[in-house]
Amino acid sequence: QVQLVESGGGLVQPGGSLRLSCAASGFTLDFYAMGWFRQAPGKEREAVSCISSSDGRTYYADSVKGRFTISRDNAKNTVYLQMNSLKLEDTAVYYCAAHAHSIYATSATEYDYWGQGTQVTVSS
């Protein structure tokens, strides 16, 4: 059974940090590009960060550049999103997704598997 399970979300103050993890089971991440998306209430789901499987090329939304870092550990079949200097506007449900291609995509419709999401709330 193919499954992606996110963890690491929670409540954090502005300026704080969180590390999200996405553990895959039922398939190997080696040949999948991976993405982190987020969706805030009343807003569309948006790509936050993506990483290719072939060369480790990465993408970051302008709103998170310099603050978030995506990484992958294929040996652990896990992808991470390190989030630093969190802002109020980072509050959203964060989803991990797998794209059955070596090069990442930034459109959610391109992704084949999705996790259930983890809530990140930035509040003082």
PDB file of C-alpha atoms in Angstrom:
ATOM      1  CA  GLN A   1       0.000   0.000   0.000  1.00  0.00           C
ATOM      2  CA  VAL A   2       1.444   3.318  -1.098  1.00  0.00           C
ATOM      3  CA  GLN A   3       1.530   5.806   1.726  1.00  0.00           C
ATOM      4  CA  LEU A   4       3.093   9.155   2.603  1.00  0.00           C
ATOM      5  CA  VAL A   5       2.966  10.194   6.237  1.00  0.00           C
ATOM      6  CA  GLU A   6       3.888  13.703   7.334  1.00  0.00           C
ATOM      7  CA  SER A   7       4.948  14.623  10.828  1.00  0.00           C
ATOM      8  CA  GLY A   8       6.550  17.518  12.661  1.00  0.00           C
ATOM      9  CA  GLY A   9       3.846  20.137  12.424  1.00  0.00           C
ATOM     10  CA  GLY A  10       2.649  22.123  15.396  1.00  0.00           C
ATOM     11  CA  LEU A  11       2.285  25.505  17.001  1.00  0.00           C
ATOM     12  CA  VAL A  12       5.268  27.829  16.937  1.00  0.00           C
ATOM     13  CA  GLN A  13       5.882  31.511  17.596  1.00  0.00           C
ATOM     14  CA  PRO A  14       6.943  33.885  14.839  1.00  0.00           C
ATOM     15  CA  GLY A  15      10.642  33.515  14.211  1.00  0.00           C
ATOM     16  CA  GLY A  16      10.643  29.926  15.359  1.00  0.00           C
ATOM     17  CA  SER A  17      11.521  26.749  13.500  1.00  0.00           C
ATOM     18  CA  LEU A  18       9.944  23.435  12.632  1.00  0.00           C
ATOM     19  CA  ARG A  19      11.151  20.408  10.726  1.00  0.00           C
ATOM     20  CA  LEU A  20       8.606  18.466   8.760  1.00  0.00           C
ATOM     21  CA  SER A  21       9.226  14.863   7.785  1.00  0.00           C
ATOM     22  CA  CYS A  22       7.525  12.786   5.130  1.00  0.00           C
ATOM     23  CA  ALA A  23       8.007   9.038   5.348  1.00  0.00           C
ATOM     24  CA  ALA A  24       7.114   6.930   2.343  1.00  0.00           C
ATOM     25  CA  SER A  25       6.034   3.302   2.399  1.00  0.00           C
ATOM     26  CA  GLY A  26       4.893   0.916  -0.298  1.00  0.00           C
ATOM     27  CA  PHE A  27       7.251   2.413  -2.848  1.00  0.00           C
ATOM     28  CA  THR A  28      10.773   3.768  -3.030  1.00  0.00           C
ATOM     29  CA  LEU A  29      11.415   7.492  -3.317  1.00  0.00           C
ATOM     30  CA  ASP A  30      14.593   7.021  -5.355  1.00  0.00           C
ATOM     31  CA  PHE A  31      12.883   7.671  -8.671  1.00  0.00           C
ATOM     32  CA  TYR A  32      10.321  10.194  -7.541  1.00  0.00           C
ATOM     33  CA  ALA A  33      10.566  13.929  -7.435  1.00  0.00           C
ATOM     34  CA  MET A  34       9.075  15.185  -4.185  1.00  0.00           C
ATOM     35  CA  GLY A  35       7.221  18.295  -3.223  1.00  0.00           C
ATOM     36  CA  TRP A  36       5.921  20.104  -0.192  1.00  0.00           C
ATOM     37  CA  PHE A  37       2.699  22.011  -0.695  1.00  0.00           C
ATOM     38  CA  ARG A  38       0.598  24.040   1.677  1.00  0.00           C
ATOM     39  CA  GLN A  39      -2.968  25.200   1.838  1.00  0.00           C
ATOM     40  CA  ALA A  40      -4.289  27.936   4.064  1.00  0.00           C
ATOM     41  CA  PRO A  41      -8.019  28.405   4.705  1.00  0.00           C
ATOM     42  CA  GLY A  42      -9.728  29.976   1.715  1.00  0.00           C
ATOM     43  CA  LYS A  43      -6.626  29.713  -0.446  1.00  0.00           C
ATOM     44  CA  GLU A  44      -5.468  27.390  -3.162  1.00  0.00           C
ATOM     45  CA  ARG A  45      -2.872  24.729  -2.542  1.00  0.00           C
ATOM     46  CA  GLU A  46       0.552  26.075  -3.476  1.00  0.00           C
ATOM     47  CA  ALA A  47       3.967  24.564  -4.003  1.00  0.00           C
ATOM     48  CA  VAL A  48       6.343  25.529  -1.220  1.00  0.00           C
ATOM     49  CA  SER A  49       9.406  23.520  -2.173  1.00  0.00           C
ATOM     50  CA  CYS A  50      10.264  20.649  -4.502  1.00  0.00           C
ATOM     51  CA  ILE A  51      13.259  18.447  -5.128  1.00  0.00           C
ATOM     52  CA  SER A  52      14.204  16.322  -8.102  1.00  0.00           C
ATOM     53  CA  SER A  53      15.413  12.774  -7.731  1.00  0.00           C
ATOM     54  CA  SER A  54      17.910  12.824 -10.581  1.00  0.00           C
ATOM     55  CA  ASP A  55      20.198  15.669  -9.590  1.00  0.00           C
ATOM     56  CA  GLY A  56      18.762  17.033  -6.353  1.00  0.00           C
ATOM     57  CA  ARG A  57      17.693  20.240  -8.050  1.00  0.00           C
ATOM     58  CA  THR A  58      15.393  22.259  -5.827  1.00  0.00           C
ATOM     59  CA  TYR A  59      12.611  24.788  -6.110  1.00  0.00           C
ATOM     60  CA  TYR A  60      11.431  27.272  -3.511  1.00  0.00           C
ATOM     61  CA  ALA A  61       8.490  29.606  -3.621  1.00  0.00           C
ATOM     62  CA  ASP A  62       9.606  33.226  -3.391  1.00  0.00           C
ATOM     63  CA  SER A  63       7.816  33.564  -0.069  1.00  0.00           C
ATOM     64  CA  VAL A  64      10.037  30.933   1.593  1.00  0.00           C
ATOM     65  CA  LYS A  65      13.396  31.402  -0.129  1.00  0.00           C
ATOM     66  CA  GLY A  66      16.207  31.717   2.368  1.00  0.00           C
ATOM     67  CA  ARG A  67      14.034  30.388   5.199  1.00  0.00           C
ATOM     68  CA  PHE A  68      13.028  26.854   4.154  1.00  0.00           C
ATOM     69  CA  THR A  69      15.247  23.974   3.087  1.00  0.00           C
ATOM     70  CA  ILE A  70      14.095  20.770   1.439  1.00  0.00           C
ATOM     71  CA  SER A  71      16.152  17.601   1.606  1.00  0.00           C
ATOM     72  CA  ARG A  72      15.747  13.922   0.984  1.00  0.00           C
ATOM     73  CA  ASP A  73      17.252  10.777   2.459  1.00  0.00           C
ATOM     74  CA  ASN A  74      16.561   7.999   0.001  1.00  0.00           C
ATOM     75  CA  ALA A  75      18.081   5.431   2.342  1.00  0.00           C
ATOM     76  CA  LYS A  76      15.384   6.305   4.869  1.00  0.00           C
ATOM     77  CA  ASN A  77      12.736   6.826   2.193  1.00  0.00           C
ATOM     78  CA  THR A  78      12.052  10.201   3.767  1.00  0.00           C
ATOM     79  CA  VAL A  79      11.863  13.822   2.696  1.00  0.00           C
ATOM     80  CA  TYR A  80      12.270  16.777   5.019  1.00  0.00           C
ATOM     81  CA  LEU A  81      11.348  20.432   5.101  1.00  0.00           C
ATOM     82  CA  GLN A  82      13.327  22.562   7.512  1.00  0.00           C
ATOM     83  CA  MET A  83      11.417  25.748   8.195  1.00  0.00           C
ATOM     84  CA  ASN A  84      13.184  28.637   9.910  1.00  0.00           C
ATOM     85  CA  SER A  85      12.192  32.211  10.680  1.00  0.00           C
ATOM     86  CA  LEU A  86       8.561  31.264  10.492  1.00  0.00           C
ATOM     87  CA  LYS A  87       6.014  33.972   9.841  1.00  0.00           C
ATOM     88  CA  LEU A  88       2.323  34.282  10.577  1.00  0.00           C
ATOM     89  CA  GLU A  89       1.591  33.817   6.893  1.00  0.00           C
ATOM     90  CA  ASP A  90       3.256  30.399   6.910  1.00  0.00           C
ATOM     91  CA  THR A  91       0.263  29.043   8.808  1.00  0.00           C
ATOM     92  CA  ALA A  92      -1.322  26.291   6.715  1.00  0.00           C
ATOM     93  CA  VAL A  93      -1.739  22.572   6.321  1.00  0.00           C
ATOM     94  CA  TYR A  94       1.443  21.224   4.766  1.00  0.00           C
ATOM     95  CA  TYR A  95       1.304  18.270   2.411  1.00  0.00           C
ATOM     96  CA  CYS A  96       3.997  16.015   1.088  1.00  0.00           C
ATOM     97  CA  ALA A  97       3.591  14.656  -2.450  1.00  0.00           C
ATOM     98  CA  ALA A  98       5.400  12.320  -4.824  1.00  0.00           C
ATOM     99  CA  HIS A  99       5.728  12.898  -8.570  1.00  0.00           C
ATOM    100  CA  ALA A 100       6.513   9.848 -10.706  1.00  0.00           C
ATOM    101  CA  HIS A 101       9.230  11.625 -12.654  1.00  0.00           C
ATOM    102  CA  SER A 102      12.838  12.461 -11.899  1.00  0.00           C
ATOM    103  CA  ILE A 103      12.371  16.193 -12.376  1.00  0.00           C
ATOM    104  CA  TYR A 104      10.153  18.113  -9.993  1.00  0.00           C
ATOM    105  CA  ALA A 105       6.948  19.850 -10.963  1.00  0.00           C
ATOM    106  CA  THR A 106       5.346  22.822  -9.228  1.00  0.00           C
ATOM    107  CA  SER A 107       1.754  22.054 -10.158  1.00  0.00           C
ATOM    108  CA  ALA A 108      -0.145  19.962  -7.653  1.00  0.00           C
ATOM    109  CA  THR A 109      -1.957  18.209 -10.483  1.00  0.00           C
ATOM    110  CA  GLU A 110       1.332  16.605 -11.568  1.00  0.00           C
ATOM    111  CA  TYR A 111       1.748  14.687  -8.315  1.00  0.00           C
ATOM    112  CA  ASP A 112       0.668  11.091  -7.958  1.00  0.00           C
ATOM    113  CA  TYR A 113       0.697  10.402  -4.245  1.00  0.00           C
ATOM    114  CA  TRP A 114      -0.223  12.643  -1.322  1.00  0.00           C
ATOM    115  CA  GLY A 115       0.086  12.548   2.406  1.00  0.00           C
ATOM    116  CA  GLN A 116      -2.728  13.438   4.763  1.00  0.00           C
ATOM    117  CA  GLY A 117      -1.187  16.763   5.741  1.00  0.00           C
ATOM    118  CA  THR A 118       0.191  18.242   8.927  1.00  0.00           C
ATOM    119  CA  GLN A 119      -0.942  21.516  10.484  1.00  0.00           C
ATOM    120  CA  VAL A 120       1.589  24.286  10.974  1.00  0.00           C
ATOM    121  CA  THR A 121       0.372  27.229  13.020  1.00  0.00           C
ATOM    122  CA  VAL A 122       2.520  30.294  13.559  1.00  0.00           C
ATOM    123  CA  SER A 123       1.083  32.472  16.270  1.00  0.00           C
ATOM    124  CA  SER A 124       2.220  34.685  19.100  1.00  0.00           C
TER     125      SER A 124
END
